[in-house]
Coordinates of C-alpha atoms and ligand atoms in Angstrom, one line a residue:
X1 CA -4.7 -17.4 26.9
X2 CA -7.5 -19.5 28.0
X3 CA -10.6 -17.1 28.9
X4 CA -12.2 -16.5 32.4
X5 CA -15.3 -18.8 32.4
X6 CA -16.9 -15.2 33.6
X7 CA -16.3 -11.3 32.4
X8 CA -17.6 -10.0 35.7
X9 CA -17.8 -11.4 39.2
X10 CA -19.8 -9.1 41.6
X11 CA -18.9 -9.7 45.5
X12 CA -22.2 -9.3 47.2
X13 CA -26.2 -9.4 47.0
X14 CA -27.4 -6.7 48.6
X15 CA -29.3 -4.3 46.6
X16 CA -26.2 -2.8 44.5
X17 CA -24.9 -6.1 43.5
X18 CA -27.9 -7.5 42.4
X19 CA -28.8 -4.2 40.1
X20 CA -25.6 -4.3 38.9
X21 CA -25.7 -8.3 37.8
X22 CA -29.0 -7.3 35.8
X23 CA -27.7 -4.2 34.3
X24 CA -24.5 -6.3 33.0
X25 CA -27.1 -9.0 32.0
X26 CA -28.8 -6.7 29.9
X27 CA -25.6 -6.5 27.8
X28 CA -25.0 -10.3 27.9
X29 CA -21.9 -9.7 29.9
X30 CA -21.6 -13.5 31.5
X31 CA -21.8 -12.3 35.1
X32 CA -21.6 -14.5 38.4
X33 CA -22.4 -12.6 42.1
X34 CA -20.7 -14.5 45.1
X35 CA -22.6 -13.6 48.4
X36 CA -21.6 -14.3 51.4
X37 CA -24.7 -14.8 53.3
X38 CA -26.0 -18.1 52.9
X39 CA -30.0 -16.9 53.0
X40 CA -31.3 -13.9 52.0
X41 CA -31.3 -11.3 54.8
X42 CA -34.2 -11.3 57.6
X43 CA -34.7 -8.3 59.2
X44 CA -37.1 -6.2 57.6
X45 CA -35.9 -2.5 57.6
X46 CA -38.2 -0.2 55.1
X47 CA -37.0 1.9 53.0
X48 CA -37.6 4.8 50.9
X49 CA -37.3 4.6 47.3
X50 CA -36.5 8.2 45.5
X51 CA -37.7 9.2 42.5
X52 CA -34.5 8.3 40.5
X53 CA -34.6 5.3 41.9
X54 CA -38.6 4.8 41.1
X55 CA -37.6 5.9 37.2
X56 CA -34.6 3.8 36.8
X57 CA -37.4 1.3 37.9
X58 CA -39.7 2.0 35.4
X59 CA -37.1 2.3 32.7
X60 CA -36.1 -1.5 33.6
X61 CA -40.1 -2.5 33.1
X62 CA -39.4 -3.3 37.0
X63 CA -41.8 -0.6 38.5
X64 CA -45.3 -2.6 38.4
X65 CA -44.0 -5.4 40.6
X66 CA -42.5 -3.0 43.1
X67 CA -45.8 -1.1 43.1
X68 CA -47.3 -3.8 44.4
X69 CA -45.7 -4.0 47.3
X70 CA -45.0 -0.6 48.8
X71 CA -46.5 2.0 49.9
X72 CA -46.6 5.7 47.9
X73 CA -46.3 8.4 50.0
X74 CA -46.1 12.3 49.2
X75 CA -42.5 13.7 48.0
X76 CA -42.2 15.6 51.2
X77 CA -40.5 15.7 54.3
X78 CA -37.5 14.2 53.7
X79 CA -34.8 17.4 54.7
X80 CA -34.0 16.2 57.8
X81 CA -37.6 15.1 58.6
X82 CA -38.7 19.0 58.3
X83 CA -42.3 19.0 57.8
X84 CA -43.0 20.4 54.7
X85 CA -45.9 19.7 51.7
X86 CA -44.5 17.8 48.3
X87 CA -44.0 21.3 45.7
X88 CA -46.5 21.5 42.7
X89 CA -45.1 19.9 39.7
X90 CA -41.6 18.2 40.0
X91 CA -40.4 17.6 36.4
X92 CA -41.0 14.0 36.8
X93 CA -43.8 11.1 36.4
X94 CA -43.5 9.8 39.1
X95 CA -43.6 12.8 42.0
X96 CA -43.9 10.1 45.4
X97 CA -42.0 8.2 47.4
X98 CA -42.1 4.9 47.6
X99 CA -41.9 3.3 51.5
X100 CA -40.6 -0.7 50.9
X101 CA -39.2 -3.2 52.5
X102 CA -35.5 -3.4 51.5
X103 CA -35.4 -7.4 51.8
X104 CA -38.4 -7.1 48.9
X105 CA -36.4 -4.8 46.4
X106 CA -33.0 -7.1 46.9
X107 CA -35.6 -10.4 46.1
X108 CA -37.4 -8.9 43.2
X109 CA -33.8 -7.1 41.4
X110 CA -32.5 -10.6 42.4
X111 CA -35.0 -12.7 40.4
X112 CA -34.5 -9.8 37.6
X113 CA -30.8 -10.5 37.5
X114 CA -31.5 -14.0 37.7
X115 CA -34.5 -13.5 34.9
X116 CA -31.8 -12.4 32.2
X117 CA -29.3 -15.1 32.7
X118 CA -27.0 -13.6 35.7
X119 CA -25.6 -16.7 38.3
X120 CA -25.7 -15.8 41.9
X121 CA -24.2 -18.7 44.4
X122 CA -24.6 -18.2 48.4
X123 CA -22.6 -18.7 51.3
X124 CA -19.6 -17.8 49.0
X125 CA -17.3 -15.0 50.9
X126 CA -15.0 -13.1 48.8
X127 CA -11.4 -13.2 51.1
X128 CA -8.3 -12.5 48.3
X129 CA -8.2 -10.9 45.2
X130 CA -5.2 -10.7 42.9
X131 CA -5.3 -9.3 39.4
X132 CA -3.0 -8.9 36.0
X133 CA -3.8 -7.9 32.8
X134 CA -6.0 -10.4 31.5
X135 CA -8.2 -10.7 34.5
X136 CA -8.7 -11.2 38.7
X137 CA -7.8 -14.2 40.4
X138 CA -10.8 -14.2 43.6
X139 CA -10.3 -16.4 46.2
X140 CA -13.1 -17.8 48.8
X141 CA -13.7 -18.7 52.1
X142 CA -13.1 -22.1 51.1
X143 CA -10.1 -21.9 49.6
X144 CA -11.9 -22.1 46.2
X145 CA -10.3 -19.5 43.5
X146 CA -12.0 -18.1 40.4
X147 CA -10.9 -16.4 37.7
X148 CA -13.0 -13.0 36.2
X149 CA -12.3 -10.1 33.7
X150 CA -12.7 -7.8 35.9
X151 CA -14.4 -7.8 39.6
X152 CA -16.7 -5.2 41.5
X153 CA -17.0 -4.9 45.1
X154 CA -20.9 -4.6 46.1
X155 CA -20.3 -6.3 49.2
X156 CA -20.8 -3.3 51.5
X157 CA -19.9 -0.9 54.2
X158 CA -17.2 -3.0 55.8
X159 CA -16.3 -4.0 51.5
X160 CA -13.6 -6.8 51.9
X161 CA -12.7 -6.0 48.4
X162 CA -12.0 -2.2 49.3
X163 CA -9.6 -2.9 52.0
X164 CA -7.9 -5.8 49.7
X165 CA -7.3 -2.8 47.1
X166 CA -6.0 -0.8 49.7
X167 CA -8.3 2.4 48.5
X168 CA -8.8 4.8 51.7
X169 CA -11.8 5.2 52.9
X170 CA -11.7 8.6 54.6
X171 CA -14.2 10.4 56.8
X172 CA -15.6 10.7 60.2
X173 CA -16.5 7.7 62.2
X174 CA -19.1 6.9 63.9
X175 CA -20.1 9.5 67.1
X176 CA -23.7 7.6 67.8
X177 CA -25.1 4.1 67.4
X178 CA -28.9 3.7 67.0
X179 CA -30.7 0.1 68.1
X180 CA -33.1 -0.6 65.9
X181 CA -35.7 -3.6 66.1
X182 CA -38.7 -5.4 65.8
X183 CA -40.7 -6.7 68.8
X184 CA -43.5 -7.4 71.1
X185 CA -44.5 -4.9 74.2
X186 CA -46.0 -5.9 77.3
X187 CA -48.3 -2.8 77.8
X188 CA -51.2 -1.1 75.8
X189 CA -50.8 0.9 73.0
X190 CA -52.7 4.6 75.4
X191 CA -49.7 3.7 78.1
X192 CA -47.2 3.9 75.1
X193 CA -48.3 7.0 73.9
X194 CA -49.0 8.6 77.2
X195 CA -45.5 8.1 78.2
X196 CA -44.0 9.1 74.5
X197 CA -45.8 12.1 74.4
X198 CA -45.4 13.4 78.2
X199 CA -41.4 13.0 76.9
X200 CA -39.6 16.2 77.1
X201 CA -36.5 16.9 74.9
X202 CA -37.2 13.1 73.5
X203 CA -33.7 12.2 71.0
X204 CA -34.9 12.2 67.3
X205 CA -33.9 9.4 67.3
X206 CA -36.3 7.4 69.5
X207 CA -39.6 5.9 68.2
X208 CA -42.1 2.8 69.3
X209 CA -44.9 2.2 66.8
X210 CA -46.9 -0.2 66.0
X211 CA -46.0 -2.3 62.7
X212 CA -49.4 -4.9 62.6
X213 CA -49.8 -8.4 64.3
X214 CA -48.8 -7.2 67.8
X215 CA -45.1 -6.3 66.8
X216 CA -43.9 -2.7 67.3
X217 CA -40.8 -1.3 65.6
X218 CA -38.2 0.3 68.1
X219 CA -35.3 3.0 67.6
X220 CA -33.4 4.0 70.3
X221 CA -30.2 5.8 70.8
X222 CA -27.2 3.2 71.9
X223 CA -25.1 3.6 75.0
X224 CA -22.2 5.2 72.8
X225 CA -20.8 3.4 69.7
X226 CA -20.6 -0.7 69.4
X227 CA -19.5 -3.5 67.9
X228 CA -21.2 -3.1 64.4
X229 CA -20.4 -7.0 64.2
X230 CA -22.4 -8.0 67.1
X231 CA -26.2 -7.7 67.2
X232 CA -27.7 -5.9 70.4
X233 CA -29.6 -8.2 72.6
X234 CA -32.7 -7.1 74.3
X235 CA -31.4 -6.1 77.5
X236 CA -29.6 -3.6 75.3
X237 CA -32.9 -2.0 74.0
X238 CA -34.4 -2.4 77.5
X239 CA -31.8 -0.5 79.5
X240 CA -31.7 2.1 76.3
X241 CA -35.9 2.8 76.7
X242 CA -35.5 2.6 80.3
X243 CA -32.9 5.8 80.3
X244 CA -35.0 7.2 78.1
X245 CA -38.9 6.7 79.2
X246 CA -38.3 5.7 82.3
X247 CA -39.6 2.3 81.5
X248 CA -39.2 -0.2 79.2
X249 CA -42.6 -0.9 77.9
X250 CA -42.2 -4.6 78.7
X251 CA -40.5 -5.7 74.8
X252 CA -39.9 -8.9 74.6
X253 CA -40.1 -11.9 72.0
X254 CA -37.9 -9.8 69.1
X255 CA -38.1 -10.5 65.7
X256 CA -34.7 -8.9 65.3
X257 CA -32.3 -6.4 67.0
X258 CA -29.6 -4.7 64.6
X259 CA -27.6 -1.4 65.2
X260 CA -26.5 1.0 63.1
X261 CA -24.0 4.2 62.9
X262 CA -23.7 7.1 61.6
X263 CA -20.0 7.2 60.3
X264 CA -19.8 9.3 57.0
X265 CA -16.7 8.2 54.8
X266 CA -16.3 8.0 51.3
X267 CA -13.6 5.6 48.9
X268 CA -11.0 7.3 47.4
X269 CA -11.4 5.9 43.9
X270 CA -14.1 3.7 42.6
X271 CA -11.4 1.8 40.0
X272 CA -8.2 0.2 40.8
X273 CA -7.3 -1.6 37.5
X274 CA -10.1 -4.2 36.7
X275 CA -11.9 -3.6 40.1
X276 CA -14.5 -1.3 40.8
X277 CA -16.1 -0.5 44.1
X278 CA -20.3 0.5 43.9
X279 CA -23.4 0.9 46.9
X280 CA -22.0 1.1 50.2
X281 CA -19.0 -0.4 49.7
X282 CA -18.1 3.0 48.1
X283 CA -19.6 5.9 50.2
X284 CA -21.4 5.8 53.9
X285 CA -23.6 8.1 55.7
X286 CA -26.4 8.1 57.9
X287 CA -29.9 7.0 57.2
X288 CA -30.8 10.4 57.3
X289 CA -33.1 11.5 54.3
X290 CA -33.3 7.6 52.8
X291 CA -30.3 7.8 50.4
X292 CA -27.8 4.8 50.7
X293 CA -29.9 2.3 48.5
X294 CA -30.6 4.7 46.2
X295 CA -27.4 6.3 45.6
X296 CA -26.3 2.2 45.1
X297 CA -28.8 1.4 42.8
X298 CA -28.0 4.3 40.6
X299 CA -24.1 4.1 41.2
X300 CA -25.3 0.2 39.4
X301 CA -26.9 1.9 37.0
X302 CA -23.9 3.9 36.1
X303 CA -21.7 1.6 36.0
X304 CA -23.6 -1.2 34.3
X305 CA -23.4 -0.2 30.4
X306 CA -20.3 1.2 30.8
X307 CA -18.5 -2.1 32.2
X308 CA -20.5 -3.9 29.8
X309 CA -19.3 -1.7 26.6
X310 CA -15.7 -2.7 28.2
X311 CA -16.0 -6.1 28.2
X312 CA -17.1 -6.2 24.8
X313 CA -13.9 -4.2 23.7
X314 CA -16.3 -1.8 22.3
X315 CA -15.4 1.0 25.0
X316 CA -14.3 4.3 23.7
X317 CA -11.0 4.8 25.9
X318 CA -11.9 6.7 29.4
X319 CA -15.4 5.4 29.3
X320 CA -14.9 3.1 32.4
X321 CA -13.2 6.2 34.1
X322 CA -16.5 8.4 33.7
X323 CA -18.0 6.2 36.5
X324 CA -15.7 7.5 39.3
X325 CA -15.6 10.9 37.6
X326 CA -19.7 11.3 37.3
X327 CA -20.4 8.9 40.9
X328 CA -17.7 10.3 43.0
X329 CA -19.1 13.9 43.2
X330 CA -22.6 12.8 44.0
X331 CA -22.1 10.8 46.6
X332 CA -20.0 13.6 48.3
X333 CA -22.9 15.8 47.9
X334 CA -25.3 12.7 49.4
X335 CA -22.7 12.5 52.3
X336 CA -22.5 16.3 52.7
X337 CA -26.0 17.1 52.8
X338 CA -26.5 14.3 55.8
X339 CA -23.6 15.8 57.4
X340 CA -26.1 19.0 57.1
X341 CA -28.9 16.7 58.5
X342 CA -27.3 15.1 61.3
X343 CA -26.6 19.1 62.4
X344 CA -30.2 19.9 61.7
X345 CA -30.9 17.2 64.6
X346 CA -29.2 17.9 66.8
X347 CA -30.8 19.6 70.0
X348 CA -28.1 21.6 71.0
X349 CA -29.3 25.3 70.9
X350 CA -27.3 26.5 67.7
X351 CA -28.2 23.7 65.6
X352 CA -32.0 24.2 66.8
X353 CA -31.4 28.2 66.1
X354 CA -30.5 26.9 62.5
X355 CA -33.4 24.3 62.0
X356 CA -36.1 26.7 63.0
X357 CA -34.4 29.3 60.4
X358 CA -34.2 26.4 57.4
X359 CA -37.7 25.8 58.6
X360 CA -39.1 29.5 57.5
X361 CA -36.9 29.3 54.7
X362 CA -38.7 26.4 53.4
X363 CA -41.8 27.8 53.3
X364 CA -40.3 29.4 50.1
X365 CA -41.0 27.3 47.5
X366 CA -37.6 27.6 45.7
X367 CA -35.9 26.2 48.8
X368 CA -38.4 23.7 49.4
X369 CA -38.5 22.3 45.9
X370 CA -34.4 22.3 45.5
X371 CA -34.0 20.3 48.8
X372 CA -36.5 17.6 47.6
X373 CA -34.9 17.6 44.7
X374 CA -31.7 17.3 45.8
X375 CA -32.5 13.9 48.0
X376 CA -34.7 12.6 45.0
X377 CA -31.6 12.9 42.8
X378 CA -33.5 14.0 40.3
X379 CA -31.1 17.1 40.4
X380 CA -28.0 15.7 39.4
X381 CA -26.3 16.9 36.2
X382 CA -23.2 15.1 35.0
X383 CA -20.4 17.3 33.8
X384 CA -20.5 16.3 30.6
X385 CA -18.7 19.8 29.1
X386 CA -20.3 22.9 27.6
X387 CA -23.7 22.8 26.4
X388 CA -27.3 23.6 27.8
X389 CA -28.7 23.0 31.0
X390 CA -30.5 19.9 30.0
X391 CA -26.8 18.7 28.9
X392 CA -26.5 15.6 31.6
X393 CA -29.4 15.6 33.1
X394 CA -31.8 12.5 32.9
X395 CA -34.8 13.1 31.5
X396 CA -37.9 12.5 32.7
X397 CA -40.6 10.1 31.3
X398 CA -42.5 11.1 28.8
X399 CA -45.7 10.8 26.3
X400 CA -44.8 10.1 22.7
X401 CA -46.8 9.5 20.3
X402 CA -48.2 6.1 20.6
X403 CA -46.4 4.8 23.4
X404 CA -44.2 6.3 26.4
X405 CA -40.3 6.8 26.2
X406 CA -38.9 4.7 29.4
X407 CA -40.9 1.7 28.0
X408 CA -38.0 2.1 24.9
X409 CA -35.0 2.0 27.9
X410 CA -36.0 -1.4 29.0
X411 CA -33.2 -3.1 27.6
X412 CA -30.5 -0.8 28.9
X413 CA -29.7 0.4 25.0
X414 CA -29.2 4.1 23.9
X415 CA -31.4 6.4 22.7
X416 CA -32.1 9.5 19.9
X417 CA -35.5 11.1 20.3
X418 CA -35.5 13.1 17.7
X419 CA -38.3 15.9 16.7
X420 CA -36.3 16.9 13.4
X421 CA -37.2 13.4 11.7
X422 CA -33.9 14.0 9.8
X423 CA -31.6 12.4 11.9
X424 CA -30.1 8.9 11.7
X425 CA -27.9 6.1 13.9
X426 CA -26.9 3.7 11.0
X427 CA -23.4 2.5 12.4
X428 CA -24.8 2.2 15.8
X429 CA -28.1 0.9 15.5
X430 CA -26.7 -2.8 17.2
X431 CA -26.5 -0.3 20.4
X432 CA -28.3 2.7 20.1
X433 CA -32.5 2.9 18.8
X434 CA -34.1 5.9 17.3
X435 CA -37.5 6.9 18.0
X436 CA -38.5 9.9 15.4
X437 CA -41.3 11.8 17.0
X438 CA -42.1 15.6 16.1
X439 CA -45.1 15.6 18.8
X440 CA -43.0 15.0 22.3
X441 CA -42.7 17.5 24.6
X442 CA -38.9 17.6 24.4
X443 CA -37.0 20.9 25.1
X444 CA -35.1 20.4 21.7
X445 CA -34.6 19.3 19.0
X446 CA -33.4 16.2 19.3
X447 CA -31.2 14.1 22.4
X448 CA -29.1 11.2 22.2
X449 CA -30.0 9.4 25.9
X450 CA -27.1 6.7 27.3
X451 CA -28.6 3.3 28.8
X452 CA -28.9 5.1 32.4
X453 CA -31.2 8.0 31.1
X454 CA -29.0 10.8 31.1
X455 CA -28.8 13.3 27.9
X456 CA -25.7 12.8 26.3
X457 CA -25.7 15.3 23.0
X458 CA -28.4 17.8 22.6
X459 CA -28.8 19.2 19.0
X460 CA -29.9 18.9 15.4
X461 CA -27.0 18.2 13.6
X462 CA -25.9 14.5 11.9
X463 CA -22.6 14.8 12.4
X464 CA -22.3 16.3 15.4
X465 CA -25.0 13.5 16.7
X466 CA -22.3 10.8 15.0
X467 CA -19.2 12.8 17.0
X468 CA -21.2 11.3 20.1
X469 CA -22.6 7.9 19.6
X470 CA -18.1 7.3 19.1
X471 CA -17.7 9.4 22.3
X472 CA -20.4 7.1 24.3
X473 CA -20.8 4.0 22.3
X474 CA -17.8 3.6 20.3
X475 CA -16.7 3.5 16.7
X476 CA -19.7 2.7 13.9
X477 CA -20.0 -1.1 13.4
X478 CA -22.3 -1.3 9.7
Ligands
FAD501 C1 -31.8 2.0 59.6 C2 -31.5 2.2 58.2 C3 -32.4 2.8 57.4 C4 -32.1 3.0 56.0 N1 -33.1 3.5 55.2 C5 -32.8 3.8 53.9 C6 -33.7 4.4 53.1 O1 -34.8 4.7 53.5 N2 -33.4 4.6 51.8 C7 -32.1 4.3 51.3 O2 -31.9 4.5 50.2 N3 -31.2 3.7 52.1 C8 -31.5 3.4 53.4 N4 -30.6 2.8 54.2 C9 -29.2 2.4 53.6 C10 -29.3 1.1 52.8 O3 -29.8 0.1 53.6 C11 -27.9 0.8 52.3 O4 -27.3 1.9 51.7 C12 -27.9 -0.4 51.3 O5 -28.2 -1.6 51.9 C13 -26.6 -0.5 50.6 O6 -26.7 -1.6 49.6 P1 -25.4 -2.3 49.1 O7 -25.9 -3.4 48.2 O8 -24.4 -1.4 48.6 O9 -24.8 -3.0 50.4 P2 -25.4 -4.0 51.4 O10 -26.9 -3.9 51.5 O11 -24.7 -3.9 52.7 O12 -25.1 -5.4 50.7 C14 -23.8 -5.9 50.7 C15 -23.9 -7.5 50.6 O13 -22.5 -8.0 50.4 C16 -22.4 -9.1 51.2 N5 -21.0 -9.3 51.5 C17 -20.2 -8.6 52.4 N6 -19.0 -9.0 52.4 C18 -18.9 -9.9 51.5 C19 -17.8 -10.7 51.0 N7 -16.6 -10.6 51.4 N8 -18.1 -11.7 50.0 C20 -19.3 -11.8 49.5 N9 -20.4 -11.1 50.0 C21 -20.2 -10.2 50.9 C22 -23.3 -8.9 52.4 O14 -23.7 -10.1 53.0 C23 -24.5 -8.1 51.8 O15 -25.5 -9.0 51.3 C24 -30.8 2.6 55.5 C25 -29.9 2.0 56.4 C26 -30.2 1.8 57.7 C27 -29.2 1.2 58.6

């Protein structure tokens, strides 16, 4: 049989795809991502990167470069938009949040992926897929087929590749479309405010703010729900601010107008055979609480060593499987708790009954603190059977003794920290490293970590340890 000049073909560049081609990289899994866009995308909507997201971040050595071009803000606020401080001492290294434009995190995981070896071609739209058991046949645009192992579907909301599988998508759709743009105004910044502020019952989701060089960034509610596949024109946003405000401020000379909505579905499965679904092409919500890139990237992250370890024929069976099993559940908890927030913002007078309640309530810090953590996803625990709480977790970053422990995750391997200094991987040390270190501040005695930084095996034991490097990494190779 003559082999597929690629193992993985990823449709789509937006963030997800592009994590995923680096992860796969990592593993020298020959990868090739087909976007459909033929330049990189222009509108600059910020986003907020989570903690998890900052960690997977510095575990890829990726953090520095991001640093320098975002802005850190306080771990607070984010329950829909309740004002509330950060809590004293999240168990993490990185307690902020970090406000970025998306277009720079897609470029810089981009140049990563394209760093370690991963092809990415443009203006190539995935339109057909066919597979067997040997591989996927993907057809193009253009008529053009190509042959892959095995294929995921990055490619977003409206995922060709998910309705080519013919996995439901179920859900609600979209009740509301928001405008959202960049764009001149023809009045001073006093008139803008006076107006704003003299506002009563003002939607939540209605700004104009000032975003440098004369350019202010506009959200307004849409007349009722659009054609996602058509921008919004001007006259659009100015009839929108006019029903509003009662003027339109005078915009004029955008930079760009898109729309969004705030349907909330989420795939049935993430594998159908050799294709996978990741990102939004998987699960949708509204923006509320800044959770869609992040829950892609870390659906990427995953995924990545798992698909790899499969592709190598060095997967213990079920191993793929564990992505839908461990990623399905968390982004129904992302979508239900901005089902919560949507309520939350609504000013009808039950859901504002309920808001100011959850307000007191987070004044305790217990409330406060689980909330944050929740959106952070630094809560999530994996279902990985019996065991202690720290059993699939990740774990945060910390000091060892002459180094720190993410800067040993950069290449996407395993991991024993063990305090004992009795323990050994010989049979797995082509996948898995061992740092011996009796001084870390580890809550036992020793933890086997997979390549996305989740604890895998907690314990002392040698054979035990060796019961779980076959479980996650597969048999012993010397
Ligand atoms: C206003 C707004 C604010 C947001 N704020 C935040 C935030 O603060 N934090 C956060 O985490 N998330 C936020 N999000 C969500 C976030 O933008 C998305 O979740 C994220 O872009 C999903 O990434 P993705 O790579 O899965 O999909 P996408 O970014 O949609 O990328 C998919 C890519 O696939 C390509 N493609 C599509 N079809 C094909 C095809 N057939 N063949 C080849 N290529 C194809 C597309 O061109 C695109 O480049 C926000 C969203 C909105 C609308």
């Amino acid at each position: 049989m003559h082999t597929p000049p690629f193992d993985v073909i990823i449709a789509g560049c937006g963030p997800t795809g592009a994590m995923l081609a680096a992860e796969l990289r990592l593993h020298d899994v020959r990868v090739l991502v087909l976007e459909q866009d033929t330049e990189p995308a222009s509108f600059v909507r910020i986003v907020g990167l989570h903690i998890r997201s900052i960690e997977l971040m510095a575990m890829r050595g990726l953090l520095d470069r991001l640093l320098d071009h975002g802005r850190r803000r306080p771990a607070a606020g984010f329950f829909a938009g309740i004002p509330k401080p950060a809590p004293e001492g999240l168990d993490t290294a990185h307690p902020y949040l970090l406000g970025i434009p998306q277009p720079v995190i897609v470029r810089l995981l981009e140049d990563h992926a394209t760093g370690l070896g991963a092809q990415i071609r443009r203006g190539r739209a995935v339109t057909g897929l066919d597979q067997d058991d040997d591989g996927v046949t993907i057809e193009l645009a253009d008529g053009e087929r190509l042959r892959s192992r095995y294929l995921v579907g990055c490619d977003g909301a409206r995922s060709t590749v998910r309705k080519l599988l013919g996995v439901g998508f179920p859900g609600e759709p979209a009740r509301a479309d928001t405008l959202m743009g960049e764009m001149a105004v023809g009045v001073p910044q006093e008139e803008i405010t006076a107006t704003i502020t003299a506002l009563h019952d003002a939607p939540q989701r209605f700004w104009l703010r000032p975003f440098g060089a004369g350019i202010h960034s506009v959200v307004v509610p849409a007349d009722g729900v659009g054609d996602r596949t058509r921008p919004p024109t001007l006259d659009d946003f100015r009839r929108q601010l006019h029903a509003i405000a009662g003027t339109d401020f005078g915009v004029h000379s955008p930079r760009w107008l898109s729309r969004f909505g705030d349907a909330t579905r989420l795939a049935e499965q993430y594998r159908v055979g050799r294709v996978l679904l990741a990102g939004d092409a998987a699960h949708i919500h509204p923006p509320t609480g800044g959770q869609g890139l992040n829950l892609g990237i870390q659906d990427a992250a995953n995924l990545g060593w798992k698909l790899a370890a499969q592709v190598h024929g060095r997967a213990p069976d079920t191993l793929l499987d564990t992505y839908h099993t461990e990623r399905h559940p968390v982004a129904q908890d992302v979508l239900d708790n901005t089902r919560a927030q949507t309520e939350l913002h609504s000013t009808e007078p039950g859901p504002r009954a309920l808001r100011k309640l959850l307000t007191e309530l987070m004044d305790i810090d217990a409330v406060n603190r689980r909330l944050i953590e929740k959106i952070t996803a630094i809560d999530i625990r994996y279902d990985l059977g019996h065991g202690p709480d720290l059993l699939g977790r990740r774990l945060r970053d910390l000091d060892l003794k002459q180094s720190r422990l993410y800067d040993h995750l950069h290449h996407g391997r395993g991991l024993v920290l063990d305090r004992t200094e009795q323990l050994t991987t010989t049979g797995w040390s082509d996948r898995v490293d061992l740092i011996a270190d009796p001084t870390t501040a580890l809550d036992a005695p020793a933890v086997l970590l997979r390549p996305d930084g989740h604890i895998a095996w907690i314990g002392d034991d040698q054979h035990d340890l060796d019961n779980h490097l076959t479980r996650w990494f597969g048999t012993r190779t010397d």
